[in-house]
Coordinates of C-alpha atoms and ligand atoms in Angstrom, one line a residue:
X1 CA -68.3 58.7 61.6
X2 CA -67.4 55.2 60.8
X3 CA -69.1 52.3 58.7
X4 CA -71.1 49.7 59.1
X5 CA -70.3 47.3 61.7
X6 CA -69.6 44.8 58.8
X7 CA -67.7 47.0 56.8
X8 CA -64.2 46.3 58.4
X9 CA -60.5 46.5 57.3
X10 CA -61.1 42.6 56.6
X11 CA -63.6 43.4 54.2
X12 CA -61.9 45.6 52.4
X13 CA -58.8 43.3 51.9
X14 CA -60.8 41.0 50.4
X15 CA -63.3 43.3 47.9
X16 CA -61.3 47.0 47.5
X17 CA -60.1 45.7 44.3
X18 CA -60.3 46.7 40.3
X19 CA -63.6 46.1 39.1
X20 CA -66.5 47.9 37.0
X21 CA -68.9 50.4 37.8
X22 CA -71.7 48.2 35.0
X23 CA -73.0 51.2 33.3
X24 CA -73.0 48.2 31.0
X25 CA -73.3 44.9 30.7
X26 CA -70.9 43.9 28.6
X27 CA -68.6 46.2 29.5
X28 CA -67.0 48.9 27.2
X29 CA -63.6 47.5 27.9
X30 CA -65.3 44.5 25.6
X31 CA -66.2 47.0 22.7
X32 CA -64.9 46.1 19.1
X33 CA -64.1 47.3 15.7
X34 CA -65.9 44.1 14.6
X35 CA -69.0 46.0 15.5
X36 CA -69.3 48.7 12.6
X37 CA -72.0 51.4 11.6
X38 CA -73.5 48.4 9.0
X39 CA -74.0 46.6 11.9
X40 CA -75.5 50.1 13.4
X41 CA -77.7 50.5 9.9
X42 CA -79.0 46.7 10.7
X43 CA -79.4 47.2 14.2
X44 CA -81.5 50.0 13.3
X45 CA -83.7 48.7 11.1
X46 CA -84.4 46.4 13.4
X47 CA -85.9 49.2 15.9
X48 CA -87.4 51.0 13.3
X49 CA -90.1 48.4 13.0
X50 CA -91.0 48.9 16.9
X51 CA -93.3 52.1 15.6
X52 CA -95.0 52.7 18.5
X53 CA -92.2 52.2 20.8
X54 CA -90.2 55.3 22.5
X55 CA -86.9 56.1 21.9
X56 CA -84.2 57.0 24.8
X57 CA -81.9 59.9 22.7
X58 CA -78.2 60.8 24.2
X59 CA -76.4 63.5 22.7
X60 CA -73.0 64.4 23.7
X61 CA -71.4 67.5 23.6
X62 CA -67.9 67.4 24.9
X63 CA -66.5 71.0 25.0
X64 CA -65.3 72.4 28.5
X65 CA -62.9 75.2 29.2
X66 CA -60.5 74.0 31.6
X67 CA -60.0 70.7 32.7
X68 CA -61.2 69.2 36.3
X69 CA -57.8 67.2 37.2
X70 CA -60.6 64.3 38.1
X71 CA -62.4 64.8 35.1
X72 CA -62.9 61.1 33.6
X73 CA -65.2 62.0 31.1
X74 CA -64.7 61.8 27.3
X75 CA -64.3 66.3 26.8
X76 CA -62.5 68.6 24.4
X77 CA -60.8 71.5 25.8
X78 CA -60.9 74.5 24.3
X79 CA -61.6 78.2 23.9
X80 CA -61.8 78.4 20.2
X81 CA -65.3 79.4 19.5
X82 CA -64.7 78.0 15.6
X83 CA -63.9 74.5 17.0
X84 CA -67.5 74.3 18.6
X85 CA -69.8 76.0 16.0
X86 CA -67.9 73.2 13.2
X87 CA -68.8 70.5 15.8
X88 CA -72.6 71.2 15.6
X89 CA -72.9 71.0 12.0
X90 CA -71.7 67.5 11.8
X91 CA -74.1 67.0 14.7
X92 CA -76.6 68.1 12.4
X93 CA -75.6 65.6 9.4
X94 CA -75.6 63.0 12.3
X95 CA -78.6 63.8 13.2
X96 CA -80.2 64.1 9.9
X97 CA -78.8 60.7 8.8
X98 CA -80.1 58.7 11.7
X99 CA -83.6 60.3 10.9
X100 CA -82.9 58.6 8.1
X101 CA -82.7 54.8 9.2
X102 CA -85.2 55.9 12.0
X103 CA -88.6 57.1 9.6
X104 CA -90.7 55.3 11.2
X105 CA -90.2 55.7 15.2
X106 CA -89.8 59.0 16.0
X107 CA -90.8 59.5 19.9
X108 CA -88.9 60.0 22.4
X109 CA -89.4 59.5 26.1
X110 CA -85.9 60.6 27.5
X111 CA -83.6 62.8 26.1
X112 CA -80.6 64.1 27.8
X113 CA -77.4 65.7 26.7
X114 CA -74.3 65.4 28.6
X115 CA -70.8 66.0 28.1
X116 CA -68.2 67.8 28.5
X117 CA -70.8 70.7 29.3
X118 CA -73.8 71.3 27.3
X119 CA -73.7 75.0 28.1
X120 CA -70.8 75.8 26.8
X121 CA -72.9 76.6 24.2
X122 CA -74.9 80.0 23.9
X123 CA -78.2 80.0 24.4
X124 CA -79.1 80.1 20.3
X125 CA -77.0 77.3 19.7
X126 CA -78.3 75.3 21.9
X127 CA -81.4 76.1 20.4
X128 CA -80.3 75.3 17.0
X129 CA -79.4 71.8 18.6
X130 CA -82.7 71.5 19.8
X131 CA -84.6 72.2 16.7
X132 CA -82.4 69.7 14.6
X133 CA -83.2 67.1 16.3
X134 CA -87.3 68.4 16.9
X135 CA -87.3 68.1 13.1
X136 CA -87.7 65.0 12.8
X137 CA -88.1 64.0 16.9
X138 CA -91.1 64.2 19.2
X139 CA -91.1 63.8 22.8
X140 CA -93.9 62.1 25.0
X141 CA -95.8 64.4 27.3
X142 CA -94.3 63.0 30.2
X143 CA -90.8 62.7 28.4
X144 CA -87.8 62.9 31.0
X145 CA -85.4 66.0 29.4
X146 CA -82.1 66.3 30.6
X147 CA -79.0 68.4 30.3
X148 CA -75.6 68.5 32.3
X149 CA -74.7 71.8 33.4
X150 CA -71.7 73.4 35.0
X151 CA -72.8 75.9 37.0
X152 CA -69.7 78.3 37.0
X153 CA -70.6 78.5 33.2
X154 CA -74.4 78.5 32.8
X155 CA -76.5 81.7 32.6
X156 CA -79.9 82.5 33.6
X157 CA -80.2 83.1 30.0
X158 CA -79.5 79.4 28.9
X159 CA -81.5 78.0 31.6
X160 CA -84.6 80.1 30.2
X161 CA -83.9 78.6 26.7
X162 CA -83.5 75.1 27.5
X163 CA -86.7 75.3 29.9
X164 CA -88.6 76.5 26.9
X165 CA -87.3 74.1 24.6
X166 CA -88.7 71.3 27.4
X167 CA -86.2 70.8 29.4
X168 CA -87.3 69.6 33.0
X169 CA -84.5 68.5 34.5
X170 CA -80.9 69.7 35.4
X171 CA -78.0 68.3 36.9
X172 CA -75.0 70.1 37.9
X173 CA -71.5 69.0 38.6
X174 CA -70.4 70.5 42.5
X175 CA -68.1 67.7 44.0
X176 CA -66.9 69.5 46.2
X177 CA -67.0 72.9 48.4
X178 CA -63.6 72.4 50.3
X179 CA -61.5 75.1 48.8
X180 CA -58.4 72.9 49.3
X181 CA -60.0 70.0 47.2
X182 CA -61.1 72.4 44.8
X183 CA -57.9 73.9 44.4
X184 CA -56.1 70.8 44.0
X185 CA -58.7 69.2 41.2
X186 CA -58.4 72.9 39.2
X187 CA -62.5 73.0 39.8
X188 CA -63.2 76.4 42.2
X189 CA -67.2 76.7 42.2
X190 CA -68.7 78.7 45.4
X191 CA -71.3 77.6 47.4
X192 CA -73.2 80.9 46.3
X193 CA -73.3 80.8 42.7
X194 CA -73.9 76.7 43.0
X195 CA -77.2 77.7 45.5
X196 CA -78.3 80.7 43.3
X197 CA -78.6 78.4 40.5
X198 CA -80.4 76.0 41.6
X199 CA -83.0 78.8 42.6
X200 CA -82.9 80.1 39.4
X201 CA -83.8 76.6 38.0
X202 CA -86.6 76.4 39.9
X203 CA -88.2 79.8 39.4
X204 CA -87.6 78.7 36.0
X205 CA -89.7 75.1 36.2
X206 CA -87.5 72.8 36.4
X207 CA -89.0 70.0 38.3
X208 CA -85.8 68.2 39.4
X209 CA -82.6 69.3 40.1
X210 CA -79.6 66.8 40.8
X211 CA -76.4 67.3 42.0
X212 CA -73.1 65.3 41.1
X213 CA -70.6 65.2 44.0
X214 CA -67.3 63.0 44.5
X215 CA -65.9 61.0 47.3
X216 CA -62.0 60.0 47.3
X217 CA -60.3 63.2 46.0
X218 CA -57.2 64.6 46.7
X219 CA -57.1 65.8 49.9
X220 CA -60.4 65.2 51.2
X221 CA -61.6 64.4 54.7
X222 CA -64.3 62.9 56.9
X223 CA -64.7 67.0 58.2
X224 CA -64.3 68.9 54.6
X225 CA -66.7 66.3 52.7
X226 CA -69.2 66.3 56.3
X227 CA -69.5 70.5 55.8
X228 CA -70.1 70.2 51.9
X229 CA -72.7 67.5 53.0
X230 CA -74.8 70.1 55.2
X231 CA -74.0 72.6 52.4
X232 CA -75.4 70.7 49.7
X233 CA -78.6 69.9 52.4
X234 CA -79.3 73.5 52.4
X235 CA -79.7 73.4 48.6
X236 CA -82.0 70.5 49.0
X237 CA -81.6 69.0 45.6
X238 CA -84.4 66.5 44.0
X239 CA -81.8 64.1 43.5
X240 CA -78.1 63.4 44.1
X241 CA -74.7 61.5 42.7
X242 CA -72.4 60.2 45.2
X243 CA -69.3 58.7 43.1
X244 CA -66.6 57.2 44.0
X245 CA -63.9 58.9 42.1
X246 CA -62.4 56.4 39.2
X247 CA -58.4 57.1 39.5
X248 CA -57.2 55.7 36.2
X249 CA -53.9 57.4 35.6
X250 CA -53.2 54.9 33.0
X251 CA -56.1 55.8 30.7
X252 CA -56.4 59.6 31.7
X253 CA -52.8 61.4 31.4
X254 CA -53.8 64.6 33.0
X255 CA -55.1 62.4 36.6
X256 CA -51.0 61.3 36.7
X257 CA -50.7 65.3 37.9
X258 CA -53.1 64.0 41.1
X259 CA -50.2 62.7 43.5
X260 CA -51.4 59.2 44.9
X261 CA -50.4 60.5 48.6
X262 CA -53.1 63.1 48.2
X263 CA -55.6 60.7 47.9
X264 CA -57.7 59.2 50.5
X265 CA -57.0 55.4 51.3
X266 CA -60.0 52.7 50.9
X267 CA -60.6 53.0 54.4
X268 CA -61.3 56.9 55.0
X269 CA -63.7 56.6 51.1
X270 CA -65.9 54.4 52.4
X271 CA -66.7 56.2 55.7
X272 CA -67.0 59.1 53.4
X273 CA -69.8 56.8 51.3
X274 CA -70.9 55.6 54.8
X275 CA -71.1 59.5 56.1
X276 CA -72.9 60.5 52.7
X277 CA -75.5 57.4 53.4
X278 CA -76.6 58.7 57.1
X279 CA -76.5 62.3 56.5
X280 CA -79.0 62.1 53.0
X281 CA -80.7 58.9 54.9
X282 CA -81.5 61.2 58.0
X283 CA -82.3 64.3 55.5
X284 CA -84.9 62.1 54.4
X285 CA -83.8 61.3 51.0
X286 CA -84.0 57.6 49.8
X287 CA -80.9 55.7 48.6
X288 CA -81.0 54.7 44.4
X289 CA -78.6 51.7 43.8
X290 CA -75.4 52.2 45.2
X291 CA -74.6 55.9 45.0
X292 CA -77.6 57.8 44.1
X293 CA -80.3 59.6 46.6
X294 CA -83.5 61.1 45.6
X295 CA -86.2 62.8 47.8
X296 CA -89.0 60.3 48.5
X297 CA -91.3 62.0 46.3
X298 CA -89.1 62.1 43.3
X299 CA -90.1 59.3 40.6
X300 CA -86.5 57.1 41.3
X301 CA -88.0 56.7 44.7
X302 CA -90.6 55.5 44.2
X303 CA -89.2 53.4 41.2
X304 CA -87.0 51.9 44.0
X305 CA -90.1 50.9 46.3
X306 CA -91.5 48.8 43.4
X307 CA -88.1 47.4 42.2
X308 CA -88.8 49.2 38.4
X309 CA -85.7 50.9 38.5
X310 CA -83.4 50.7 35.1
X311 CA -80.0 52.3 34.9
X312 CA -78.4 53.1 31.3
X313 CA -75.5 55.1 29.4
X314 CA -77.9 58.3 31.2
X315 CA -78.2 57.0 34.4
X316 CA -80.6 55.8 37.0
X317 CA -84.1 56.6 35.1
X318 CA -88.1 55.0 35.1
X319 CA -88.0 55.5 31.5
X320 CA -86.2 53.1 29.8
X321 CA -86.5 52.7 26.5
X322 CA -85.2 49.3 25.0
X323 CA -83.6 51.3 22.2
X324 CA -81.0 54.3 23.0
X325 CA -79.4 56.2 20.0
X326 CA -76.8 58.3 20.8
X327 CA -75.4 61.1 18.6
X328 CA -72.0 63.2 19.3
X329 CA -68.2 62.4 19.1
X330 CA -67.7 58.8 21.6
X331 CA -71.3 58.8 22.1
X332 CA -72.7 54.9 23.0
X333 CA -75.9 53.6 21.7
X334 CA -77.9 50.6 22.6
X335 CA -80.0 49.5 20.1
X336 CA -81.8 46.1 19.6
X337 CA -78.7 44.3 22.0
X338 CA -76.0 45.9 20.5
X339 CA -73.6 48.6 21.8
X340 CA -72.5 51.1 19.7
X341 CA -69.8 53.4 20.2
X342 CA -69.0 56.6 18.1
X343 CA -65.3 57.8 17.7
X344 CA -63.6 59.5 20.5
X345 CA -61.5 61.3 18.1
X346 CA -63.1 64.9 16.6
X347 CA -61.3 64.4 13.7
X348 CA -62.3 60.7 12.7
X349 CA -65.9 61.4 13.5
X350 CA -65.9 64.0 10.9
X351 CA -64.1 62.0 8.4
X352 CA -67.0 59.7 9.0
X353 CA -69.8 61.6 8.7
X354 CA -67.6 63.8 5.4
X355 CA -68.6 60.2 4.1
X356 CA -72.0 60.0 4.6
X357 CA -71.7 56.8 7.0
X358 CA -72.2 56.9 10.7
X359 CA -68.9 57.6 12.9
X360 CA -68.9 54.2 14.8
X361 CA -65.8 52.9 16.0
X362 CA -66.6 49.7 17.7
X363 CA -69.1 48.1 19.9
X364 CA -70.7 44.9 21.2
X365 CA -73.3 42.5 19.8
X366 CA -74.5 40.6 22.9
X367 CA -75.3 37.0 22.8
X368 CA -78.1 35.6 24.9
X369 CA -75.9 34.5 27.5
X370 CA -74.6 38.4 27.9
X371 CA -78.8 39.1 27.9
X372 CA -79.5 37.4 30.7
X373 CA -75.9 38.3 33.0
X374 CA -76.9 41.8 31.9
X375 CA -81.0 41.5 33.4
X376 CA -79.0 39.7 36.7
X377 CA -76.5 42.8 37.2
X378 CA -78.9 45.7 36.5
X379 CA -81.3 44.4 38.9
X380 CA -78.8 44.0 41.7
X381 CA -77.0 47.5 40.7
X382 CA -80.0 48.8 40.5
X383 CA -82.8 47.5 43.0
X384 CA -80.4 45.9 45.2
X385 CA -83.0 42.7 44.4
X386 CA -83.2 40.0 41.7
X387 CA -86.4 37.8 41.2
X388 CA -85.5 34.6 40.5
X389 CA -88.7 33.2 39.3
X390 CA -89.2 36.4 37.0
X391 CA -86.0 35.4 35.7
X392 CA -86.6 31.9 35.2
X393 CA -90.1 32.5 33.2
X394 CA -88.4 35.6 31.0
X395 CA -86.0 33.5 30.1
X396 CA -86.8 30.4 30.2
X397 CA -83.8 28.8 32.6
X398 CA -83.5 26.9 35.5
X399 CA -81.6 29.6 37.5
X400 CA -80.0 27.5 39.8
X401 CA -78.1 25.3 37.4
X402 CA -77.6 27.8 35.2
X403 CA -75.7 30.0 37.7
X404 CA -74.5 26.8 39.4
X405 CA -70.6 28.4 39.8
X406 CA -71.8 32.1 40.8
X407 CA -74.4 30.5 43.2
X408 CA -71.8 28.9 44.7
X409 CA -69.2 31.8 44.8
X410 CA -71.6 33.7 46.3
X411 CA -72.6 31.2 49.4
X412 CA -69.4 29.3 50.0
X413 CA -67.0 30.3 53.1
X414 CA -65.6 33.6 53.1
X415 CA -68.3 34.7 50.1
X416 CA -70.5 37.5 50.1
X417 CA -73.2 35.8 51.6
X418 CA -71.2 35.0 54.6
X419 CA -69.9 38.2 55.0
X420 CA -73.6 39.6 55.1
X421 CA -73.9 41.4 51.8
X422 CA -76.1 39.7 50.3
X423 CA -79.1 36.7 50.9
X424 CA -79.5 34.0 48.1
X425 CA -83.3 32.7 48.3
X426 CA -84.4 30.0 46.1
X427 CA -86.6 32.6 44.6
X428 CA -84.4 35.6 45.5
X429 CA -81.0 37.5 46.1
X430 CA -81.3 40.2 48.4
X431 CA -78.4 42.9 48.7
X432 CA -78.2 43.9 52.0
X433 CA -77.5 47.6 53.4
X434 CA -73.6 46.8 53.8
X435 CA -73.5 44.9 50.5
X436 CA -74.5 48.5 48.5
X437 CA -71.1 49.7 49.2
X438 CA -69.7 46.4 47.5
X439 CA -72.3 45.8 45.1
X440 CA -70.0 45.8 42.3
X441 CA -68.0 43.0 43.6
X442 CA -71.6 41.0 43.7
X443 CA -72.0 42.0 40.3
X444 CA -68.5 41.3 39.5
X445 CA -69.8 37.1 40.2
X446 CA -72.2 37.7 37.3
X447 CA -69.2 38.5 34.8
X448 CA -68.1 36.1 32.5
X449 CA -65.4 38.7 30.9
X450 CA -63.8 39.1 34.4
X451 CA -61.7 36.5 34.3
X452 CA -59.9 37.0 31.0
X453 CA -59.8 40.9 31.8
X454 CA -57.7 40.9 35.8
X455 CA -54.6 40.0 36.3
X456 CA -52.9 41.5 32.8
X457 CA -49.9 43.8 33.6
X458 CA -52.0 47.1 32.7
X459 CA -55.1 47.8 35.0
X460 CA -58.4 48.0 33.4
X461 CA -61.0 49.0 36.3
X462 CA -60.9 51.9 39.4
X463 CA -60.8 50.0 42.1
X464 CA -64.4 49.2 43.7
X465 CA -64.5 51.4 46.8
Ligands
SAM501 C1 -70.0 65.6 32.4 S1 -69.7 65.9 34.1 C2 -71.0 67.1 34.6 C3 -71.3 68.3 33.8 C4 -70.3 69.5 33.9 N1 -69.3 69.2 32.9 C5 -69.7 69.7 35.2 O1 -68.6 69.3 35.5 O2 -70.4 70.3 36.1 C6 -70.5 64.5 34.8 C7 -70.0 64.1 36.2 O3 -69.2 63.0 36.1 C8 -68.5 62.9 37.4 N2 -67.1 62.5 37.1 C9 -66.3 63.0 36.2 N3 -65.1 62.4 36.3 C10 -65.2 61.4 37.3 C11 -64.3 60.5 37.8 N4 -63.1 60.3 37.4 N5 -64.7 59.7 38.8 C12 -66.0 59.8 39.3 N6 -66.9 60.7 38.8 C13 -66.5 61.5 37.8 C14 -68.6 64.3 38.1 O4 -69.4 64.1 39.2 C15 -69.3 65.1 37.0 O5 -70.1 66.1 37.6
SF4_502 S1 -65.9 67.6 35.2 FE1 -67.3 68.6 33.8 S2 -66.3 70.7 33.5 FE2 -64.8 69.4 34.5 S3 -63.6 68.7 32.7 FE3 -65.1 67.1 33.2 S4 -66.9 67.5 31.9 FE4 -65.5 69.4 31.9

């Protein structure tokens, strides 16, 4: 299998380089102490007077048993059942105090807890999670309720609570079924126990099920990943993750145990992306942004065909709220154009909350510049599209001298649009099938942080393929 015609070695020289994956605009590497929990209590005020508004919720709980060597997620390790039964009461004082600061806007039309994994926890205590937060919470009928699951953990058991609590959607971590990759990234999950789960969701009432795999691990193939492919076909999920796996030694100790020979070079991952593209495109599924599927029916689908797709802290979702609170240790929250970020630390969220104040570590106020480069970015990550007239009229700018330099950048010789990834319009820029693969690096034009960030002695982004 090999990529796009386009997609040669010479186009990797020139964009296989550090850059971010924009789940935000600005980036967290931009986050702050400057931005504190009264900026949070201000912030929230602020929303609080949007009454009829819905409310995105994110709640993290971080505990896992073992660690994945790839794991690049904020988790606590542990077996200590103490550790995680103290963790949810200062979830519920977080939870009570943001009621607090929230009294007046109380729906909800997307909840999702992630982690770590979520089902580490029994199924009571999950419940007890639940009801905290339906104390003062309500979700719209058609409210999108999420949990990440690990399947070699979760019971039948858990799955019947969460579905009668509302849950309607699950997504499980696989990556992948090679046993050699599997083996090497300490994550051994069968084929079997994956498939019998996802059956079990469904008998349950789940409407979608997604499934989270990785491209660029150690010791993975065109063959291996190909067989996983037709294996994770047979499951037929609603939805799936492709990502590109974020090597950063530097910022996660435990990935310096993944030797860098193991790893496949920029060349062999993007074939893998390429491969994973045909074989879901052929299955019928439709691509979401730039490493996301979903089956034509599912909502993100169709979100995709009218260019409504959003992408947040959660994910690709049709239910963006413009506020997002987030409760749980390094939780972010996004509320009224400001990022907040709780402490990553167990220990100095609890000192936090001991206090009565909210645990927030740092985050980002965004000015009106970082508004508008963040509306440009999510639209490209996103819908691969950006109306330019939309743009112009929401907020009130003459686009083309406004982006005069990243115009330029992105038409001059040896740019993006000359290598074919992307059209610039007078009234649109259109990211074109080869450009998904590299539409960070479009994105990256958008940036104004870039600059100051590359170059330092200590990398700060995975590199983009
Ligand atoms: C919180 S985990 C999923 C839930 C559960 N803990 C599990 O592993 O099944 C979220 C997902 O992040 C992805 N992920 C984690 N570390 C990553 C990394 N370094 N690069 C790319 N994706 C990563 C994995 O696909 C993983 O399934
Ligand atoms: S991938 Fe999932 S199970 Fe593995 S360490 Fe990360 S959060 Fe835990």
């Amino acid at each position: 299998m090999t990529p796009p015609a386009l997609a040669t070695s010479e186009l990797l020289a020139r964009y296989d380089r550090p850059g971010p994956r924009y789940t935000s605009y600005p980036t967290a590497v931009e986050f702050h102490a400057g931005v504190t929990d009264a900026t949070y209590m201000e912030r929230l005020a602020r929303a609080d007077a949007h009454r009829e508004e819905p409310l995105s919720v994110y709640v993290h709980l971080p505990f896992c048993q073992e660690r994945c060597a790839y794991c690049g997620c904020n988790v606590v390790i542990t077996k200590h059942r103490d550790t995680t039964e103290e963790y949810l009461g200062y979830l519920d004082r977080e939870v009570d105090l943001l009621a607090s600061h929230l009294t007046a806007r109380r729906t909800v039309s997307q909840l999702h807890w992630g982690g770590g994994t979520p089902t580490y926890y029994a199924a009571p205590q999950l419940e007890r999670i639940f009801e905290r937060f339906a104390r003062y919470f309500h979700l719209t009928p058609s409210a999108e309720v999420a949990i990440e699951i690990d399947p070699r953990v979760t019971s039948k058991e858990q799955l019947s609570t969460l579905r009668r609590l509302g849950f309607n959607r699950v997504s499980m971590g696989v990556q992948d079924f090679a046993s050699d990759v599997q083996l090497a990234v300490n994550r051994v999950q069968s084929y079997e126990e994956t498939a019998a789960l996802v059956d079990h969701s469904r008998a349950e009432g789940f409407t979608s099920v997604n499934i989270d795999l990785i491209y660029g691990l150690p010791y993975q193939t065109v063959k291996g990943f190909r067989r996983t492919l037709d294996q994770v076909l047979t499951i037929r999920p609603d939805r799936l993750a492709v990502y590109s796996f974020a090597f950063v030694p530097w910022m996660k100790a435990h990935m310096k145990h993944i030797p860098e020979t193991s790893l496949p070079g920029a060349q062999v991952k993007l074939e893998l992306l390429a491969m994973a593209q045909q074989v879901f495109g052929e299955a019928g599924y439709r691509q979401i942004g730039m490493d996301h599927f979903a089956l034509p029916e599912d909502e993100l689908a169709r979100a995709v065909e009218g260019r409504v797709l959003y992408r947040n802290f959660m994910g690709y979702t049709v239910q963006s709220a413009r506020d997002m609170v987030a409760v749980g240790v390094s939780g972010i929250g996004d509320v009224q154009s400001a990022f907040v970020q709780n402490f990553k630390k167990l220990s100095d969220y609890y000192a936090a909350l001991d206090q009565g104040r909210f645990p927030i570590d740092r985050g980002y106020a965004l000015s009106d510049d970082d508004v508008i480069r963040r509306h440009v970015i999510t639209e490209l990550m996103c819908n691969g599209y950006l109306d330019i007239v939309a743009t112009e009229t929401r907020f009130g700018i003459a686009f083309d001298r406004y982006f005069a330099d990243e115009l330029a950048a992105l038409t001059g010789p040896d740019s993006p649009a000359a290598d074919g990834l992307i059209g610039v319009r007078p009234a649109a820029l259109d990211v074109t099938p080869v450009g998904r693969m590299f539409v960070r690096n479009i994105c990256m034009t958008f940036d104004s942080y870039l600059r100051a960030r590359t170059g330092g002695p200590t990398p700060v982004f995975s590199r983009t393929v």
